[in-house]
Amino acid sequence: IEKRIDTIERDNLQENLHQYRHSVVCFASELRKGEAKTRFEFESILSFINLYEKGIETLGIHNGLFEEEVYYIKEEYRKLKGE
């Protein structure tokens, strides 16, 4: 039973990570298209980024594309805060 619970938890985490990754990639794409984002939207996506990073650490995986998107989002957020 314990092994099955571990498998279910891992599958659930992977599904959550997929959703977080999708949200982050879409957010970055919208930014690149010039769509304005509020400070609240940035803070929400940064929260997803945190959850994603903790999850991939737990699973021991790496995603280079995601890291590029995160860098871009954080740079745009810094610009917003500087205004």
C-alpha positions as MATLAB code, in Angstrom:
seq = 'IEKRIDTIERDNLQENLHQYRHSVVCFASELRKGEAKTRFEFESILSFINLYEKGIETLGIHNGLFEEEVYYIKEEYRKLKGE';
ca = [
       0.000    0.000    0.000;
       2.810    2.441    0.881;
       4.426    1.930   -2.532;
       1.096    2.616   -4.236;
       0.631    5.807   -2.208;
       4.131    6.944   -3.217;
       3.268    6.297   -6.862;
       0.007    8.238   -6.574;
       1.764   11.145   -4.856;
       4.477   11.191   -7.528;
       1.888   11.105  -10.328;
      -0.069   13.910   -8.657;
       3.088   16.004   -8.287;
       3.981   15.448  -11.946;
       0.494   16.543  -13.025;
       0.732   19.672  -10.866;
       4.159   20.448  -12.317;
       2.782   20.114  -15.824;
       0.040   22.630  -14.988;
       2.512   25.042  -13.363;
       4.892   24.779  -16.318;
       2.063   25.426  -18.770;
       0.920   28.501  -16.818;
       4.445   29.911  -16.678;
       5.157   29.331  -20.371;
       1.827   30.930  -21.351;
       2.511   33.897  -19.068;
       5.933   34.451  -20.626;
       4.465   34.148  -24.117;
       1.804   36.734  -23.310;
       4.472   39.098  -21.985;
       6.483   38.697  -25.180;
       3.390   39.620  -27.193;
       3.147   42.865  -25.239;
       0.252   41.920  -22.975;
       0.331   44.058  -19.841;
       0.389   42.221  -16.510;
      -0.393   43.539  -13.064;
       1.836   43.229  -10.034;
      -0.664   40.692   -8.631;
      -0.408   38.562  -11.788;
       3.377   38.610  -11.541;
       3.281   37.652   -7.869;
       0.872   34.799   -8.626;
       3.063   33.383  -11.391;
       6.152   33.748   -9.196;
       4.332   31.620   -6.623;
       3.767   28.925   -9.288;
       7.449   29.155  -10.194;
       8.388   28.519   -6.562;
       6.112   25.483   -6.380;
       7.484   24.173   -9.674;
      11.088   24.564   -8.573;
      10.400   22.723   -5.307;
       8.621   19.961   -7.223;
      11.383   19.374   -9.752;
      13.874   19.291   -6.910;
      11.766   16.624   -5.197;
      11.598   14.578   -8.412;
      15.237   15.199   -9.296;
      14.517   16.543  -12.772;
      15.662   19.603  -14.761;
      13.994   21.786  -17.404;
      16.210   24.278  -19.265;
      13.379   25.843  -21.276;
      11.480   26.563  -18.076;
      14.540   28.268  -16.591;
      14.742   30.605  -19.601;
      11.082   31.528  -19.203;
      11.542   32.151  -15.484;
      14.512   34.417  -16.171;
      12.466   36.414  -18.682;
       9.497   36.764  -16.297;
      11.715   37.881  -13.436;
      13.412   40.471  -15.651;
      10.059   41.868  -16.729;
       8.907   41.936  -13.107;
      12.014   43.910  -12.131;
      11.148   46.430  -14.860;
       7.596   46.716  -13.513;
       8.845   47.294   -9.983;
      11.258   49.935  -11.270;
       8.479   52.047  -12.769;
];
